[in-house]
Amino acid sequence: MIIKEFCAENLTDLPKLVGTDITRIELCDNLAQGGTTPSYGVIKEACHYLHDNNITVATMIRPRGGDFVYNDTEIRVMEDDILKAVELESDALVFGMLTEDNEIDIDGIEQLLPACQGVDMVFHMAFDLIPEDKQKEAIDTLINLGFVRILLHGSKERRDIFKNVDHLLDLIAYANNRIEILLGGGVSDKNYKQLLSLTKTNQVHGTGLLVKS
């Protein structure tokens, strides 16, 4: 089964999703900055509306744009936002935390685990910033921390994702179905089938996945 995850900013596009083959959304604010945490009201209304239409909601937890190195105050903000997102019945929580060396911030993530309360955790495209020779180790780390899915593009440069296929295949083979791999960045309704065929995966993510009428 192919899973198409639409990246939705606030509530604007949600009515367009009903009756399509989109089965999951990543809900965020401020897409111009790569997505930040949506407001309490947006999460509440989106979860209510989308669940009524059999679409699941992965809520972005990111306190600001910029890098993914967070201080103690920002981690407390993320913790509070996670608690609210869980309370409002988000199906998954999407976040990424790195050290200054662009490795997984294990200590920071462990501070957030109690707030997540067992809700599915997704590590977002911060993964692409991890040095390639450390990405397999990072996959193991995320599995051990309890993440169920990684959203990635395959390179820190936002080049054509099809140029990343060899690297993606290597990571997908290493993951070996221990964690889901979700492909994003330049994926559209025009090219997603070819991408899935080349990578032998079944999940894609993006703002361009709605079939244009």
Tab-separated table of C-alpha atoms in Angstrom:
chain	number	residue	atom	x	y	z
A	1	MET	CA	0.000	0.000	0.000
A	2	ILE	CA	1.363	3.430	-0.979
A	3	ILE	CA	1.198	6.081	1.746
A	4	LYS	CA	1.063	9.680	0.553
A	5	GLU	CA	1.691	12.236	3.288
A	6	PHE	CA	0.721	15.795	2.432
A	7	CYS	CA	2.596	18.615	4.157
A	8	ALA	CA	-0.096	21.065	5.248
A	9	GLU	CA	0.438	24.587	6.533
A	10	ASN	CA	-2.323	25.450	8.985
A	11	LEU	CA	-5.884	24.623	7.866
A	12	THR	CA	-5.874	26.110	4.364
A	13	ASP	CA	-5.550	22.963	2.244
A	14	LEU	CA	-7.382	20.475	4.458
A	15	PRO	CA	-10.753	20.499	2.618
A	16	LYS	CA	-8.922	19.689	-0.635
A	17	LEU	CA	-7.635	16.430	0.874
A	18	VAL	CA	-11.011	14.822	1.533
A	19	GLY	CA	-11.833	12.163	-1.025
A	20	THR	CA	-8.251	11.977	-2.339
A	21	ASP	CA	-5.643	9.251	-1.832
A	22	ILE	CA	-3.862	11.322	0.831
A	23	THR	CA	-4.082	9.286	4.045
A	24	ARG	CA	-1.752	11.243	6.328
A	25	ILE	CA	-0.726	14.855	6.764
A	26	GLU	CA	2.183	16.519	8.437
A	27	LEU	CA	0.663	19.565	10.096
A	28	CYS	CA	2.874	22.591	10.541
A	29	ASP	CA	3.075	26.357	10.448
A	30	ASN	CA	5.533	28.623	8.654
A	31	LEU	CA	6.536	26.457	5.699
A	32	ALA	CA	8.794	29.261	4.474
A	33	GLN	CA	11.068	28.346	7.396
A	34	GLY	CA	10.760	24.612	6.770
A	35	GLY	CA	7.825	24.207	9.149
A	36	THR	CA	7.334	25.084	12.817
A	37	THR	CA	4.843	24.031	15.492
A	38	PRO	CA	1.242	24.950	14.634
A	39	SER	CA	-0.945	26.630	17.235
A	40	TYR	CA	-3.132	24.842	19.776
A	41	GLY	CA	-6.260	25.856	17.891
A	42	VAL	CA	-4.939	24.678	14.533
A	43	ILE	CA	-3.943	21.267	15.928
A	44	LYS	CA	-7.338	20.884	17.616
A	45	GLU	CA	-9.399	21.749	14.546
A	46	ALA	CA	-7.169	19.819	12.141
A	47	CYS	CA	-7.258	16.626	14.218
A	48	HIS	CA	-11.029	16.837	14.599
A	49	TYR	CA	-11.647	17.483	10.905
A	50	LEU	CA	-9.122	15.022	9.521
A	51	HIS	CA	-9.983	12.182	11.877
A	52	ASP	CA	-13.622	12.543	10.836
A	53	ASN	CA	-12.368	11.997	7.271
A	54	ASN	CA	-10.060	9.047	8.057
A	55	ILE	CA	-6.830	11.004	7.627
A	56	THR	CA	-4.131	10.765	10.299
A	57	VAL	CA	-2.176	13.737	11.634
A	58	ALA	CA	1.554	13.991	12.286
A	59	THR	CA	2.151	17.255	14.148
A	60	MET	CA	5.393	19.184	13.718
A	61	ILE	CA	7.192	20.058	16.955
A	62	ARG	CA	9.746	22.731	16.120
A	63	PRO	CA	9.919	25.937	18.153
A	64	ARG	CA	11.633	28.058	15.482
A	65	GLY	CA	13.234	28.039	12.065
A	66	GLY	CA	16.968	27.762	11.595
A	67	ASP	CA	19.124	24.956	12.913
A	68	PHE	CA	18.118	21.978	15.053
A	69	VAL	CA	20.377	22.633	18.032
A	70	TYR	CA	18.113	23.557	20.929
A	71	ASN	CA	18.853	25.086	24.330
A	72	ASP	CA	17.137	24.154	27.589
A	73	THR	CA	14.445	26.803	27.209
A	74	GLU	CA	13.575	25.618	23.702
A	75	ILE	CA	13.450	22.011	24.882
A	76	ARG	CA	10.954	23.018	27.573
A	77	VAL	CA	8.860	24.728	24.888
A	78	MET	CA	8.963	21.545	22.792
A	79	GLU	CA	7.931	19.488	25.802
A	80	ASP	CA	4.901	21.715	26.432
A	81	ASP	CA	3.955	21.633	22.736
A	82	ILE	CA	4.226	17.828	22.684
A	83	LEU	CA	1.938	17.538	25.705
A	84	LYS	CA	-0.672	19.690	23.941
A	85	ALA	CA	-0.310	17.825	20.632
A	86	VAL	CA	-0.841	14.507	22.424
A	87	GLU	CA	-3.810	15.916	24.355
A	88	LEU	CA	-5.372	17.011	21.062
A	89	GLU	CA	-5.029	13.460	19.663
A	90	SER	CA	-2.189	13.873	17.189
A	91	ASP	CA	-1.345	10.479	15.714
A	92	ALA	CA	2.394	11.202	15.495
A	93	LEU	CA	4.927	13.801	16.614
A	94	VAL	CA	7.506	15.076	14.119
A	95	PHE	CA	10.726	16.535	15.484
A	96	GLY	CA	14.489	16.454	15.094
A	97	MET	CA	17.268	17.422	17.473
A	98	LEU	CA	20.978	17.607	16.681
A	99	THR	CA	24.167	18.423	18.546
A	100	GLU	CA	26.506	21.154	17.326
A	101	ASP	CA	28.413	18.394	15.485
A	102	ASN	CA	25.227	17.429	13.615
A	103	GLU	CA	24.748	14.141	15.394
A	104	ILE	CA	21.575	12.939	17.122
A	105	ASP	CA	20.974	14.871	20.363
A	106	ILE	CA	20.252	11.825	22.477
A	107	ASP	CA	20.106	13.740	25.774
A	108	GLY	CA	17.649	16.277	24.384
A	109	ILE	CA	15.392	13.620	22.895
A	110	GLU	CA	15.414	11.607	26.112
A	111	GLN	CA	14.124	14.681	27.955
A	112	LEU	CA	11.103	14.704	25.618
A	113	LEU	CA	10.270	10.991	25.686
A	114	PRO	CA	8.004	11.083	28.776
A	115	ALA	CA	5.887	13.859	27.225
A	116	CYS	CA	5.414	11.787	24.049
A	117	GLN	CA	3.489	9.166	26.066
A	118	GLY	CA	4.060	6.428	23.526
A	119	VAL	CA	2.677	8.393	20.568
A	120	ASP	CA	4.548	7.605	17.330
A	121	MET	CA	7.707	9.680	16.909
A	122	VAL	CA	9.049	10.763	13.512
A	123	PHE	CA	12.527	12.225	12.990
A	124	HIS	CA	12.294	14.874	10.285
A	125	MET	CA	14.715	16.122	7.610
A	126	ALA	CA	17.263	17.252	10.186
A	127	PHE	CA	18.494	13.731	9.456
A	128	ASP	CA	19.957	14.934	6.152
A	129	LEU	CA	22.385	17.209	8.034
A	130	ILE	CA	24.024	14.256	9.784
A	131	PRO	CA	27.343	13.404	8.079
A	132	GLU	CA	26.715	10.573	5.638
A	133	ASP	CA	29.302	8.307	7.254
A	134	LYS	CA	27.369	8.544	10.528
A	135	GLN	CA	23.841	8.134	9.183
A	136	LYS	CA	23.660	4.354	9.628
A	137	GLU	CA	24.682	4.722	13.251
A	138	ALA	CA	22.031	7.447	13.539
A	139	ILE	CA	19.393	5.037	12.225
A	140	ASP	CA	20.307	2.576	14.987
A	141	THR	CA	20.158	5.370	17.567
A	142	LEU	CA	16.691	6.474	16.448
A	143	ILE	CA	15.411	2.892	16.537
A	144	ASN	CA	16.750	2.490	20.077
A	145	LEU	CA	15.071	5.753	21.117
A	146	GLY	CA	11.731	4.469	19.831
A	147	PHE	CA	11.251	6.423	16.608
A	148	VAL	CA	9.007	4.701	14.071
A	149	ARG	CA	9.835	6.757	10.971
A	150	ILE	CA	12.516	8.974	9.407
A	151	LEU	CA	11.677	11.667	6.860
A	152	LEU	CA	14.634	12.280	4.587
A	153	HIS	CA	15.696	13.624	1.218
A	154	GLY	CA	19.033	11.894	0.896
A	155	SER	CA	21.295	14.939	0.837
A	156	LYS	CA	21.659	18.173	2.778
A	157	GLU	CA	21.571	20.059	-0.514
A	158	ARG	CA	18.048	20.357	-1.859
A	159	ARG	CA	19.036	18.906	-5.215
A	160	ASP	CA	16.820	16.669	-7.346
A	161	ILE	CA	15.910	13.719	-5.113
A	162	PHE	CA	16.490	11.315	-8.004
A	163	LYS	CA	20.217	12.149	-7.749
A	164	ASN	CA	20.110	10.698	-4.226
A	165	VAL	CA	18.659	7.309	-5.152
A	166	ASP	CA	21.874	5.311	-4.622
A	167	HIS	CA	22.360	6.761	-1.140
A	168	LEU	CA	18.681	6.281	-0.322
A	169	LEU	CA	18.871	2.637	-1.394
A	170	ASP	CA	21.863	2.120	0.905
A	171	LEU	CA	20.018	3.632	3.887
A	172	ILE	CA	16.799	1.753	3.136
A	173	ALA	CA	18.685	-1.553	2.922
A	174	TYR	CA	20.422	-0.799	6.225
A	175	ALA	CA	17.146	0.115	7.933
A	176	ASN	CA	15.832	-3.275	6.765
A	177	ASN	CA	12.234	-2.548	7.810
A	178	ARG	CA	13.292	-1.856	11.410
A	179	ILE	CA	12.118	1.738	10.958
A	180	GLU	CA	9.995	3.328	8.229
A	181	ILE	CA	11.717	5.504	5.636
A	182	LEU	CA	9.604	8.387	4.301
A	183	LEU	CA	10.939	10.189	1.212
A	184	GLY	CA	10.448	13.919	0.745
A	185	GLY	CA	11.844	17.031	-0.876
A	186	GLY	CA	10.848	17.613	-4.477
A	187	VAL	CA	8.315	14.774	-4.539
A	188	SER	CA	5.131	15.447	-6.523
A	189	ASP	CA	2.084	13.731	-7.949
A	190	LYS	CA	4.034	13.535	-11.228
A	191	ASN	CA	7.151	11.730	-9.990
A	192	TYR	CA	6.320	9.830	-6.804
A	193	LYS	CA	5.513	6.517	-8.516
A	194	GLN	CA	8.870	6.466	-10.286
A	195	LEU	CA	10.659	7.316	-7.026
A	196	LEU	CA	8.901	4.543	-5.127
A	197	SER	CA	9.679	2.073	-7.899
A	198	LEU	CA	13.382	2.947	-7.859
A	199	THR	CA	13.716	2.815	-4.074
A	200	LYS	CA	11.321	-0.078	-3.381
A	201	THR	CA	9.657	1.984	-0.644
A	202	ASN	CA	6.004	2.845	-0.128
A	203	GLN	CA	5.902	6.276	1.532
A	204	VAL	CA	6.282	9.785	0.126
A	205	HIS	CA	5.884	13.251	1.620
A	206	GLY	CA	5.395	16.714	0.202
A	207	THR	CA	3.247	19.699	-0.665
A	208	GLY	CA	3.016	18.642	-4.331
A	209	LEU	CA	1.271	15.298	-3.915
A	210	LEU	CA	-2.259	16.462	-4.586
A	211	VAL	CA	-3.273	15.640	-8.153
A	212	LYS	CA	-3.851	18.930	-9.926
A	213	SER	CA	-7.377	19.229	-11.303
